[in-house]
Amino acid sequence: MKSKLNFNTNWEYAEAPENRDHIQLNKQYDLFINGQFVAPTKGKYFNTLNPATGKKLASIAEGTAEDVEKAVQAARHAYDKYWSKLSAKDRGKYIYRIARLIQERAREFAVIESLDGGKPIRESKAVDIPLSAAHFFYYAGWADKLDYAFPNRRSSPVGVAGQIIPWNFPLLMAAWKLAPALATGNTVVLKPAETTPLTALKLAELLQEADLPPGVVNIVTGAGATGAAIVNHPDIDKIAFTGSTEVGKLIQNSIAGTNKKVTLELGGKAANIILEDATIDQAVEGIVNGIYFNQGHVCCAGSRLFVQESIEDLVIQKLKDRMETLIVGDPLDKNTDIGAINSKSQLETIEKYIEVGKGEGAQFFQSSCSLPSTGGYWCRPTLFTQTSQSHRIVQEEIFGPVLAVQSFRTFEEVLTKANNTFYGLSAGVWTDKGSKIFKMTNKLRAGVVWANTYNKFDPTSPFGGYKESGFGREGGLHGLLPYLNLN
Ligand code: NAI
Ligand code: MG
């Protein structure tokens, strides 16, 4: 091992792969409808791959409109006959049980999440799985306290919720959707993303273990067409969607004129703003955490960096030095900072944007790290400096480890630039002065603004967007609202 104590040193770490012997994956997974795994009507299956190798992990049932019909019927039946009649306290008990079982099986879920989606095991273990359990714990607590959440109002469940989730936080997004829906007395048809269905299917096994009554949660796997069948089903009362703005708009069009409620959590192009009085090393760590960890597959990724002019050179130099130390590698290795890009098509999108950035005349920098030679989909942490507002890499969501930097002189300038985007999901501010934080956060048009930190989540805190980042809030007391009718 080289051991110069220099920030630029390329440390060589011994491999530290997570043990996967305790993981049991079936060769084939069916749909989870009415408490049972059932074969898809048309008998079709697709593959889910390990993006670190490009190799198949399992065959997954492709749900059709007929299967969605069965799932919605099961959810309606469970709602009418059982779940909506159960006492709130008992509903809460089931949700607590789910939370505890996730905790018990946390290691298994973490490994499967990293295998199926490519994210570093460190992230799955420290963030995805514990936060998923925390969401179930938190909403379990609300189940019998809805009268306190909304005093002097009478609340009732909406009915059957259709929930469609993406591939960047597979289990966590399932938890964000399921926990408040169940706590408020709804039943659910959930569709995981086609590249990352495994933890949702493992969750189905866990729901059986928790003795959740059949039909309360149904999990129908498939791609866009399966999602569209859920959206268009007439007996679904509410749609909750997280994913691309493009599909969000399609969903809104499809349900226009119906009575369906909807919440959409869509893309982002978050501004991370570093003022000259910020603690620079801490800010650099926050920038790295905001865009490079989890491969930039984060809707609230800090993908636009605004640095005050007087510290621009210093911040960029420190950032480049830090980028050189990041390890792109096996998602199951505990040393890995940046895992595999989730799919071939997402890698192609990212590579396309890197070419666009070069073509737009921005200055390009990539860390010199080696990439694994295991097959699979990889991208080095990438930085574009001297970008401008009109650049596509500044305006469009890339959803990869690609950061676009601009400098600024005044507050007014940076606020105008930061808000000049179609999106408004999140932002970050780094400064030593509390007064500056308040001044900035008041004017930033973003659902979440982090101050001197980034990408921090807690189930008690609402999350959601402005503008084309969607509407409705998930998390916290606010997250109960989309699943309730209030009188
Ligand atoms: P997507 O929006 O197509 O996929 C999200 C989910 O929607 C998946 O479960 C998918 O099967 C489903 N879906 C697709 N078409 C549908 C339709 N017509 N009706 C109902 N459901 C449908 O996102 P995709 O193609 O995986 O990623 C494309 C881009 O979207 C990414 O590059 C990224 O910029 C953005 N994205 C944003 C996410 C976020 O968390 N806000 C998450 C994933 C992607
Ligand atoms: Mg996969």
Coordinates of C-alpha atoms and ligand atoms in Angstrom, one line a residue:
M1 CA 0.0 0.0 0.0
K2 CA 1.3 3.5 -0.9
S3 CA 1.3 5.5 2.3
K4 CA 2.2 9.1 1.6
L5 CA -0.1 11.2 3.8
N6 CA -1.2 13.3 0.9
F7 CA -4.8 13.9 -0.1
N8 CA -3.9 13.1 -3.7
T9 CA -2.6 9.7 -2.8
N10 CA -4.3 6.8 -4.5
W11 CA -4.7 4.4 -1.6
E12 CA -5.0 0.8 -2.5
Y13 CA -7.4 -1.1 -0.3
A14 CA -7.6 -4.8 0.1
E15 CA -10.9 -6.2 -1.1
A16 CA -13.7 -6.3 1.5
P17 CA -16.6 -8.0 -0.2
E18 CA -19.8 -8.5 1.8
N19 CA -20.7 -12.1 2.3
R20 CA -23.6 -13.2 0.1
D21 CA -23.8 -16.8 1.2
H22 CA -26.9 -16.1 3.4
I23 CA -28.9 -14.7 0.4
Q24 CA -31.5 -16.9 -1.1
L25 CA -32.8 -15.9 -4.4
N26 CA -35.3 -18.0 -6.4
K27 CA -34.7 -18.5 -10.1
Q28 CA -38.1 -17.2 -10.9
Y29 CA -40.5 -14.8 -9.1
D30 CA -44.3 -14.7 -9.7
L31 CA -46.7 -11.9 -8.9
F32 CA -47.9 -11.3 -5.4
I33 CA -51.6 -11.2 -5.5
N34 CA -54.1 -11.8 -2.6
G35 CA -51.3 -13.0 -0.3
Q36 CA -50.0 -15.6 -2.8
F37 CA -47.4 -15.8 -5.4
V38 CA -49.2 -16.5 -8.7
A39 CA -48.0 -17.0 -12.3
P40 CA -48.7 -14.1 -14.7
T41 CA -51.8 -14.7 -16.9
K42 CA -49.9 -14.6 -20.2
G43 CA -47.0 -16.6 -18.7
K44 CA -44.3 -14.0 -19.7
Y45 CA -41.2 -13.3 -17.7
F46 CA -38.3 -10.8 -18.0
N47 CA -34.9 -10.8 -16.5
T48 CA -33.5 -8.7 -13.7
L49 CA -29.8 -8.3 -14.0
N50 CA -26.9 -7.5 -11.7
P51 CA -25.7 -4.2 -13.1
A52 CA -22.2 -4.9 -11.8
T53 CA -21.8 -7.9 -14.1
G54 CA -24.6 -7.5 -16.7
K55 CA -25.6 -11.1 -15.7
K56 CA -29.1 -12.3 -14.9
L57 CA -30.1 -12.7 -11.3
A58 CA -33.7 -14.0 -11.7
S59 CA -36.7 -14.1 -14.0
I60 CA -39.5 -11.8 -13.0
A61 CA -43.2 -12.1 -14.0
E62 CA -44.5 -9.5 -16.4
G63 CA -47.9 -8.4 -15.1
T64 CA -50.5 -7.6 -17.8
A65 CA -53.8 -5.7 -17.5
E66 CA -55.5 -9.0 -16.6
D67 CA -53.1 -9.4 -13.7
V68 CA -53.6 -5.8 -12.6
E69 CA -57.3 -6.5 -12.7
K70 CA -56.9 -9.5 -10.3
A71 CA -54.6 -7.4 -8.0
V72 CA -57.1 -4.5 -7.9
Q73 CA -60.0 -6.9 -7.2
A74 CA -58.0 -8.5 -4.3
A75 CA -57.1 -5.0 -2.9
R76 CA -60.7 -3.9 -3.1
H77 CA -62.0 -7.0 -1.5
A78 CA -59.4 -6.7 1.3
Y79 CA -60.3 -3.1 1.8
D80 CA -64.1 -3.7 1.9
K81 CA -64.1 -6.8 4.0
Y82 CA -61.3 -6.4 6.3
W83 CA -58.7 -3.6 6.3
S84 CA -61.0 -0.6 6.4
K85 CA -62.9 -2.3 9.3
L86 CA -60.0 -3.2 11.4
S87 CA -59.3 -1.1 14.5
A88 CA -56.6 1.5 13.9
K89 CA -54.6 0.0 16.7
D90 CA -54.5 -3.4 15.1
R91 CA -53.6 -1.8 11.8
G92 CA -50.7 -0.2 13.6
K93 CA -49.6 -3.6 15.0
Y94 CA -49.2 -5.1 11.6
I95 CA -47.1 -2.2 10.4
Y96 CA -44.9 -2.4 13.5
R97 CA -44.5 -6.1 12.7
I98 CA -43.4 -5.3 9.2
A99 CA -40.9 -2.7 10.5
R100 CA -39.4 -5.2 13.0
L101 CA -39.1 -7.9 10.4
I102 CA -37.2 -5.6 8.1
Q103 CA -34.8 -4.8 10.9
E104 CA -34.3 -8.5 11.6
R105 CA -33.6 -9.2 7.9
A106 CA -31.7 -6.0 7.3
R107 CA -28.4 -7.6 6.1
E108 CA -30.2 -9.8 3.6
F109 CA -32.2 -6.9 2.2
A110 CA -29.1 -4.7 2.0
V111 CA -27.2 -7.3 0.0
I112 CA -30.1 -8.0 -2.4
E113 CA -30.6 -4.2 -2.9
S114 CA -26.9 -3.8 -3.9
L115 CA -26.9 -6.9 -6.1
D116 CA -30.0 -6.0 -8.0
G117 CA -29.5 -2.2 -8.3
G118 CA -25.8 -1.6 -8.2
K119 CA -25.6 0.7 -5.2
P120 CA -22.7 0.4 -2.7
I121 CA -23.4 -2.0 0.2
R122 CA -22.4 0.8 2.5
E123 CA -25.3 2.9 1.3
S124 CA -27.8 0.0 1.3
K125 CA -26.8 -1.0 4.8
A126 CA -26.5 2.5 6.4
V127 CA -29.3 4.3 4.5
D128 CA -31.8 2.3 2.4
I129 CA -32.7 -0.5 4.8
P130 CA -32.7 1.3 8.1
L131 CA -34.6 4.2 6.7
S132 CA -37.2 1.7 5.2
A133 CA -37.7 0.2 8.6
A134 CA -37.9 3.7 10.2
H135 CA -40.7 4.7 7.8
F136 CA -42.8 1.7 8.8
F137 CA -42.1 2.4 12.5
Y138 CA -43.0 6.1 12.1
Y139 CA -46.3 5.5 10.3
A140 CA -47.2 2.6 12.5
G141 CA -47.3 5.2 15.2
W142 CA -49.7 7.4 13.4
A143 CA -52.2 4.6 12.6
D144 CA -54.3 5.2 15.8
K145 CA -53.6 8.9 16.2
L146 CA -55.1 10.3 13.0
D147 CA -57.6 12.3 15.2
Y148 CA -54.6 14.1 16.7
A149 CA -52.9 14.6 13.3
F150 CA -56.0 16.4 12.0
P151 CA -57.9 17.8 15.0
N152 CA -61.6 18.4 14.6
R153 CA -61.7 16.7 11.3
R154 CA -63.0 13.2 10.5
S155 CA -60.6 11.3 8.3
S156 CA -61.4 8.2 6.2
P157 CA -59.1 6.2 3.9
V158 CA -59.2 6.8 0.2
G159 CA -59.6 3.1 -0.8
V160 CA -57.3 1.3 -3.1
A161 CA -54.0 3.0 -3.9
G162 CA -51.9 2.3 -7.0
Q163 CA -48.2 2.9 -6.4
I164 CA -45.5 3.0 -9.0
I165 CA -41.8 3.3 -7.9
P166 CA -38.4 3.8 -9.5
W167 CA -35.1 1.9 -9.3
N168 CA -32.9 4.3 -7.4
F169 CA -34.1 3.4 -3.8
P170 CA -36.2 0.3 -4.5
L171 CA -37.1 -0.8 -0.9
L172 CA -37.1 2.7 0.5
M173 CA -39.5 3.9 -2.1
A174 CA -41.7 0.9 -1.4
A175 CA -41.6 1.9 2.3
W176 CA -42.4 5.5 1.6
K177 CA -45.4 4.5 -0.4
L178 CA -46.7 1.5 1.6
A179 CA -46.3 2.7 5.2
P180 CA -48.5 5.8 5.1
A181 CA -51.1 4.1 2.8
L182 CA -51.5 1.2 5.3
A183 CA -51.4 3.4 8.4
T184 CA -54.4 5.4 7.0
G185 CA -56.4 2.2 6.2
N186 CA -55.9 1.9 2.4
T187 CA -55.0 -1.2 0.5
V188 CA -52.4 -1.2 -2.3
V189 CA -51.3 -2.4 -5.7
L190 CA -47.6 -1.7 -5.9
K191 CA -45.4 -1.9 -9.0
P192 CA -41.6 -1.9 -8.5
A193 CA -39.2 -0.8 -11.2
E194 CA -38.3 -3.4 -13.8
T195 CA -34.6 -3.3 -13.1
T196 CA -34.9 -3.6 -9.3
P197 CA -37.9 -5.8 -8.4
L198 CA -36.1 -8.1 -6.0
T199 CA -36.4 -6.4 -2.6
A200 CA -40.1 -5.7 -3.2
L201 CA -40.6 -9.4 -3.9
K202 CA -38.6 -10.2 -0.7
L203 CA -40.8 -7.8 1.1
A204 CA -43.8 -9.8 -0.2
E205 CA -42.4 -12.8 1.5
L206 CA -41.9 -10.8 4.6
L207 CA -45.6 -9.6 4.5
Q208 CA -46.6 -13.3 4.4
E209 CA -44.4 -13.9 7.4
A210 CA -46.0 -10.9 9.1
D211 CA -49.5 -12.5 8.5
L212 CA -50.7 -9.3 6.7
P213 CA -54.2 -10.2 5.5
P214 CA -54.3 -11.3 1.9
G215 CA -54.9 -8.6 -0.6
V216 CA -53.9 -5.7 1.6
V217 CA -50.7 -5.3 -0.3
N218 CA -50.4 -6.7 -3.9
I219 CA -47.1 -6.5 -5.8
V220 CA -47.3 -6.6 -9.6
T221 CA -44.0 -6.6 -11.4
G222 CA -43.5 -5.4 -15.0
A223 CA -42.4 -2.3 -17.0
G224 CA -44.2 0.8 -18.2
A225 CA -47.3 -1.0 -19.7
T226 CA -47.9 -2.7 -16.3
G227 CA -47.7 0.7 -14.6
A228 CA -50.0 2.2 -17.2
A229 CA -52.6 -0.6 -16.5
I230 CA -52.5 0.4 -12.8
V231 CA -52.9 4.1 -13.6
N232 CA -55.8 3.5 -15.9
H233 CA -57.7 1.0 -13.8
P234 CA -61.1 2.5 -13.0
D235 CA -61.3 1.0 -9.5
I236 CA -58.1 2.6 -8.2
D237 CA -58.7 5.7 -6.0
K238 CA -55.3 7.1 -5.7
I239 CA -52.0 7.0 -7.7
A240 CA -48.7 7.7 -6.1
F241 CA -45.8 7.8 -8.5
T242 CA -42.1 8.5 -8.2
G243 CA -40.0 8.6 -11.4
S244 CA -39.4 10.7 -14.5
T245 CA -41.1 13.9 -15.2
E246 CA -42.0 12.5 -18.6
V247 CA -44.0 9.6 -17.1
G248 CA -45.4 11.9 -14.4
K249 CA -47.0 14.1 -17.1
L250 CA -48.3 11.0 -18.9
I251 CA -50.0 9.9 -15.7
Q252 CA -51.5 13.3 -15.1
N253 CA -53.0 13.3 -18.6
S254 CA -54.3 9.7 -18.1
I255 CA -56.2 10.5 -14.9
A256 CA -57.5 13.9 -15.9
G257 CA -61.3 13.9 -15.6
T258 CA -61.4 11.0 -13.2
N259 CA -61.8 11.2 -9.4
K260 CA -58.4 9.7 -8.8
K261 CA -56.2 11.5 -6.3
V262 CA -52.5 11.7 -7.3
T263 CA -49.1 12.6 -5.9
L264 CA -46.1 12.8 -8.2
E265 CA -42.5 12.9 -7.1
L266 CA -40.5 13.6 -10.2
G267 CA -37.0 14.7 -11.2
G268 CA -34.7 17.4 -9.9
K269 CA -31.7 19.6 -10.7
A270 CA -30.8 20.7 -7.3
A271 CA -28.5 23.7 -6.7
N272 CA -25.8 23.2 -4.1
I273 CA -24.6 26.7 -3.1
I274 CA -21.3 27.3 -1.4
L275 CA -20.8 30.8 0.1
E276 CA -17.3 32.1 0.7
D277 CA -17.6 31.8 4.5
A278 CA -18.4 28.1 4.3
T279 CA -16.2 25.5 6.0
I280 CA -14.7 24.4 2.7
D281 CA -13.6 20.8 3.5
Q282 CA -17.0 20.1 5.0
A283 CA -18.7 21.6 1.9
V284 CA -16.6 19.5 -0.5
E285 CA -17.6 16.4 1.4
G286 CA -21.2 17.5 1.1
I287 CA -20.9 18.1 -2.6
V288 CA -19.4 14.6 -3.1
N289 CA -22.0 13.0 -1.0
G290 CA -24.7 15.0 -2.9
I291 CA -23.8 13.9 -6.5
Y292 CA -21.3 11.0 -6.5
F293 CA -22.5 8.6 -3.9
N294 CA -25.2 6.3 -5.1
Q295 CA -23.9 7.1 -8.7
G296 CA -25.9 10.3 -8.8
H297 CA -29.1 8.1 -9.0
V298 CA -30.9 10.5 -6.6
C299 CA -33.8 12.7 -7.6
C300 CA -32.5 15.3 -5.1
A301 CA -28.9 15.0 -6.2
G302 CA -26.9 18.2 -5.9
S303 CA -26.2 18.2 -9.6
R304 CA -25.6 22.0 -10.0
L305 CA -22.9 23.5 -7.9
F306 CA -22.7 27.3 -7.4
V307 CA -19.5 28.5 -5.8
Q308 CA -18.8 32.1 -4.8
E309 CA -16.2 33.5 -7.0
S310 CA -13.5 34.3 -4.4
I311 CA -13.3 30.6 -3.4
E312 CA -14.0 29.0 -6.8
D313 CA -10.4 27.8 -7.5
L314 CA -9.9 26.4 -4.1
V315 CA -13.2 24.5 -4.0
I316 CA -12.6 23.1 -7.4
Q317 CA -9.1 22.0 -6.6
K318 CA -10.2 20.3 -3.4
L319 CA -13.1 18.7 -5.2
K320 CA -10.9 17.3 -7.9
D321 CA -8.5 15.9 -5.2
R322 CA -11.4 14.3 -3.4
M323 CA -12.7 12.9 -6.6
E324 CA -9.4 11.2 -7.2
T325 CA -9.8 9.3 -4.0
L326 CA -13.3 7.9 -4.8
I327 CA -13.5 4.2 -5.5
V328 CA -15.7 3.0 -8.4
G329 CA -16.1 -0.7 -7.8
D330 CA -18.0 -3.8 -6.8
P331 CA -21.2 -2.7 -5.1
L332 CA -20.8 -5.4 -2.5
D333 CA -17.3 -4.2 -1.5
K334 CA -17.4 -2.1 1.7
N335 CA -14.7 0.2 0.3
T336 CA -16.8 1.2 -2.7
D337 CA -18.0 4.8 -3.0
I338 CA -19.6 4.6 -6.4
G339 CA -21.2 1.3 -7.5
A340 CA -22.6 0.2 -10.8
I341 CA -24.9 2.4 -13.0
N342 CA -28.3 0.9 -12.7
S343 CA -28.8 -0.2 -16.3
K344 CA -27.3 -0.1 -19.7
S345 CA -29.8 2.4 -20.9
Q346 CA -29.1 4.7 -17.9
L347 CA -25.4 4.5 -18.6
E348 CA -26.1 5.4 -22.2
T349 CA -28.1 8.4 -21.1
I350 CA -25.3 9.6 -18.8
E351 CA -22.6 9.1 -21.5
K352 CA -24.8 11.0 -23.9
Y353 CA -24.9 13.9 -21.5
I354 CA -21.2 13.8 -21.0
E355 CA -20.8 14.2 -24.8
V356 CA -23.4 17.0 -24.8
G357 CA -21.4 18.8 -22.0
K358 CA -18.1 18.6 -24.0
G359 CA -19.9 19.8 -27.1
E360 CA -21.3 22.8 -25.2
G361 CA -17.8 24.0 -24.4
A362 CA -17.7 23.3 -20.7
Q363 CA -14.4 22.2 -19.1
F364 CA -14.4 18.5 -18.6
F365 CA -12.7 16.6 -15.7
Q366 CA -13.0 12.9 -14.7
S367 CA -11.2 11.1 -12.0
S368 CA -8.5 8.8 -13.3
C369 CA -9.7 5.8 -11.3
S370 CA -9.8 2.4 -12.9
L371 CA -13.1 0.8 -13.6
P372 CA -14.0 -2.8 -12.7
S373 CA -13.5 -5.3 -15.5
T374 CA -16.4 -7.5 -14.5
G375 CA -18.7 -6.5 -17.4
G376 CA -21.5 -4.3 -16.0
Y377 CA -22.1 -0.6 -16.3
W378 CA -19.7 2.0 -14.8
C379 CA -19.1 5.7 -14.9
R380 CA -16.2 7.7 -13.4
P381 CA -17.1 10.7 -11.2
T382 CA -17.4 13.6 -13.7
L383 CA -17.1 17.3 -13.3
F384 CA -17.9 20.1 -15.7
T385 CA -16.6 23.6 -14.8
Q386 CA -17.3 26.9 -16.6
T387 CA -20.8 25.9 -17.5
S388 CA -23.5 28.4 -18.0
Q389 CA -27.3 28.6 -17.5
S390 CA -28.1 27.8 -21.1
H391 CA -26.1 24.5 -21.1
R392 CA -28.3 21.4 -21.3
I393 CA -26.1 19.8 -18.7
V394 CA -27.2 22.6 -16.3
Q395 CA -30.8 22.4 -17.3
E396 CA -31.6 18.7 -17.7
E397 CA -31.6 15.9 -15.2
I398 CA -28.8 13.5 -15.9
F399 CA -29.3 11.1 -13.0
G400 CA -25.6 10.1 -12.9
P401 CA -22.3 11.1 -11.3
V402 CA -22.0 14.3 -13.3
L403 CA -21.7 17.7 -11.7
A404 CA -22.0 21.1 -13.4
V405 CA -20.3 24.0 -11.7
Q406 CA -20.9 27.8 -12.1
S407 CA -19.5 30.6 -10.0
F408 CA -21.4 33.7 -8.7
R409 CA -20.7 37.0 -7.0
T410 CA -23.9 38.1 -5.3
F411 CA -26.8 36.6 -3.5
E412 CA -29.3 37.9 -6.0
E413 CA -27.3 36.4 -8.8
V414 CA -27.1 32.9 -7.3
L415 CA -30.7 32.9 -6.2
T416 CA -31.8 33.8 -9.7
K417 CA -29.6 31.2 -11.3
A418 CA -30.6 28.5 -8.7
N419 CA -34.3 29.1 -9.3
N420 CA -33.9 29.3 -13.0
T421 CA -34.9 25.6 -13.6
F422 CA -38.0 23.7 -14.4
Y423 CA -37.4 21.7 -11.3
G424 CA -37.7 22.5 -7.6
L425 CA -37.1 19.4 -5.5
S426 CA -34.2 20.3 -3.3
A427 CA -31.2 22.6 -2.7
G428 CA -28.2 23.0 -0.4
V429 CA -26.6 26.0 1.2
W430 CA -23.2 26.1 2.8
T431 CA -22.2 29.1 5.0
D432 CA -21.0 29.9 8.5
K433 CA -23.8 32.4 9.1
G434 CA -27.3 31.4 10.2
S435 CA -28.7 34.7 8.9
K436 CA -27.5 33.8 5.4
I437 CA -29.1 30.4 5.6
F438 CA -32.4 32.0 6.4
K439 CA -32.0 34.6 3.6
M440 CA -31.3 31.9 1.1
T441 CA -33.8 29.3 2.2
N442 CA -36.6 31.8 2.1
K443 CA -36.0 32.5 -1.5
L444 CA -35.0 29.1 -2.9
R445 CA -38.0 27.5 -4.7
A446 CA -37.3 24.0 -3.6
G447 CA -39.2 21.5 -1.5
V448 CA -36.3 20.7 0.7
V449 CA -33.3 22.9 1.5
W450 CA -30.4 21.4 3.4
A451 CA -28.0 23.8 5.3
N452 CA -24.4 22.7 5.8
T453 CA -25.4 19.1 5.0
Y454 CA -26.9 17.2 2.1
N455 CA -29.1 14.3 1.3
K456 CA -30.2 13.8 4.9
F457 CA -33.6 12.0 5.4
D458 CA -35.9 11.3 8.3
P459 CA -39.4 9.8 8.2
T460 CA -40.7 12.7 10.3
S461 CA -39.7 15.3 7.7
P462 CA -41.9 15.9 4.6
F463 CA -40.3 15.6 1.2
G464 CA -41.6 16.7 -2.2
G465 CA -41.2 19.2 -5.0
Y466 CA -42.2 22.5 -6.6
K467 CA -42.8 23.0 -10.3
E468 CA -41.9 20.0 -12.6
S469 CA -40.5 18.1 -9.6
G470 CA -44.1 17.2 -8.8
F471 CA -46.6 17.8 -6.0
G472 CA -47.8 16.3 -2.8
R473 CA -45.5 15.4 0.1
E474 CA -44.2 12.1 1.4
G475 CA -42.9 11.7 4.9
G476 CA -44.0 13.3 8.1
L477 CA -47.6 14.2 9.0
H478 CA -48.0 15.8 5.6
G479 CA -47.4 12.3 4.1
L480 CA -50.7 11.1 5.6
L481 CA -52.8 13.6 3.7
P482 CA -52.7 12.1 0.2
Y483 CA -54.1 8.8 1.6
L484 CA -57.0 10.4 3.5
N485 CA -60.3 12.1 2.8
L486 CA -60.9 14.7 5.4
N487 CA -64.4 16.0 6.4
Ligands
NAI1 P1 -39.6 6.0 -15.5 O1 -40.3 7.2 -15.0 O2 -39.8 5.5 -16.8 O3 -39.8 4.8 -14.4 C1 -40.3 4.9 -13.1 C2 -41.4 3.9 -12.9 O4 -42.5 4.2 -13.7 C3 -41.0 2.5 -13.2 O5 -41.6 1.6 -12.3 C4 -41.6 2.3 -14.6 O6 -41.8 0.9 -14.9 C5 -42.9 3.1 -14.5 N1 -43.4 3.5 -15.7 C6 -42.8 3.7 -16.9 N2 -43.7 4.2 -17.8 C7 -44.9 4.2 -17.3 C8 -46.2 4.6 -17.7 N3 -46.4 5.0 -18.9 N4 -47.2 4.5 -16.8 C9 -47.0 4.1 -15.5 N5 -45.8 3.8 -15.1 C10 -44.8 3.8 -15.9 O7 -38.0 6.3 -15.3 P2 -36.8 5.6 -16.1 O8 -37.1 5.4 -17.5 O9 -36.4 4.4 -15.3 O10 -35.7 6.8 -15.9 C11 -35.6 7.8 -16.8 C12 -35.2 9.1 -16.1 O11 -36.1 9.4 -15.1 C13 -33.9 9.0 -15.4 O12 -32.8 9.2 -16.2 C14 -34.1 10.1 -14.4 O13 -33.7 11.3 -14.9 C15 -35.5 10.1 -14.1 N6 -35.9 9.3 -12.8 C16 -36.2 10.0 -11.7 C17 -36.5 9.4 -10.5 C18 -36.9 10.1 -9.3 O14 -36.6 9.6 -8.2 N7 -37.5 11.3 -9.4 C19 -36.4 7.9 -10.4 C20 -36.0 7.3 -11.7 C21 -35.8 8.0 -12.8
MG2 MG -31.5 -5.6 -11.5

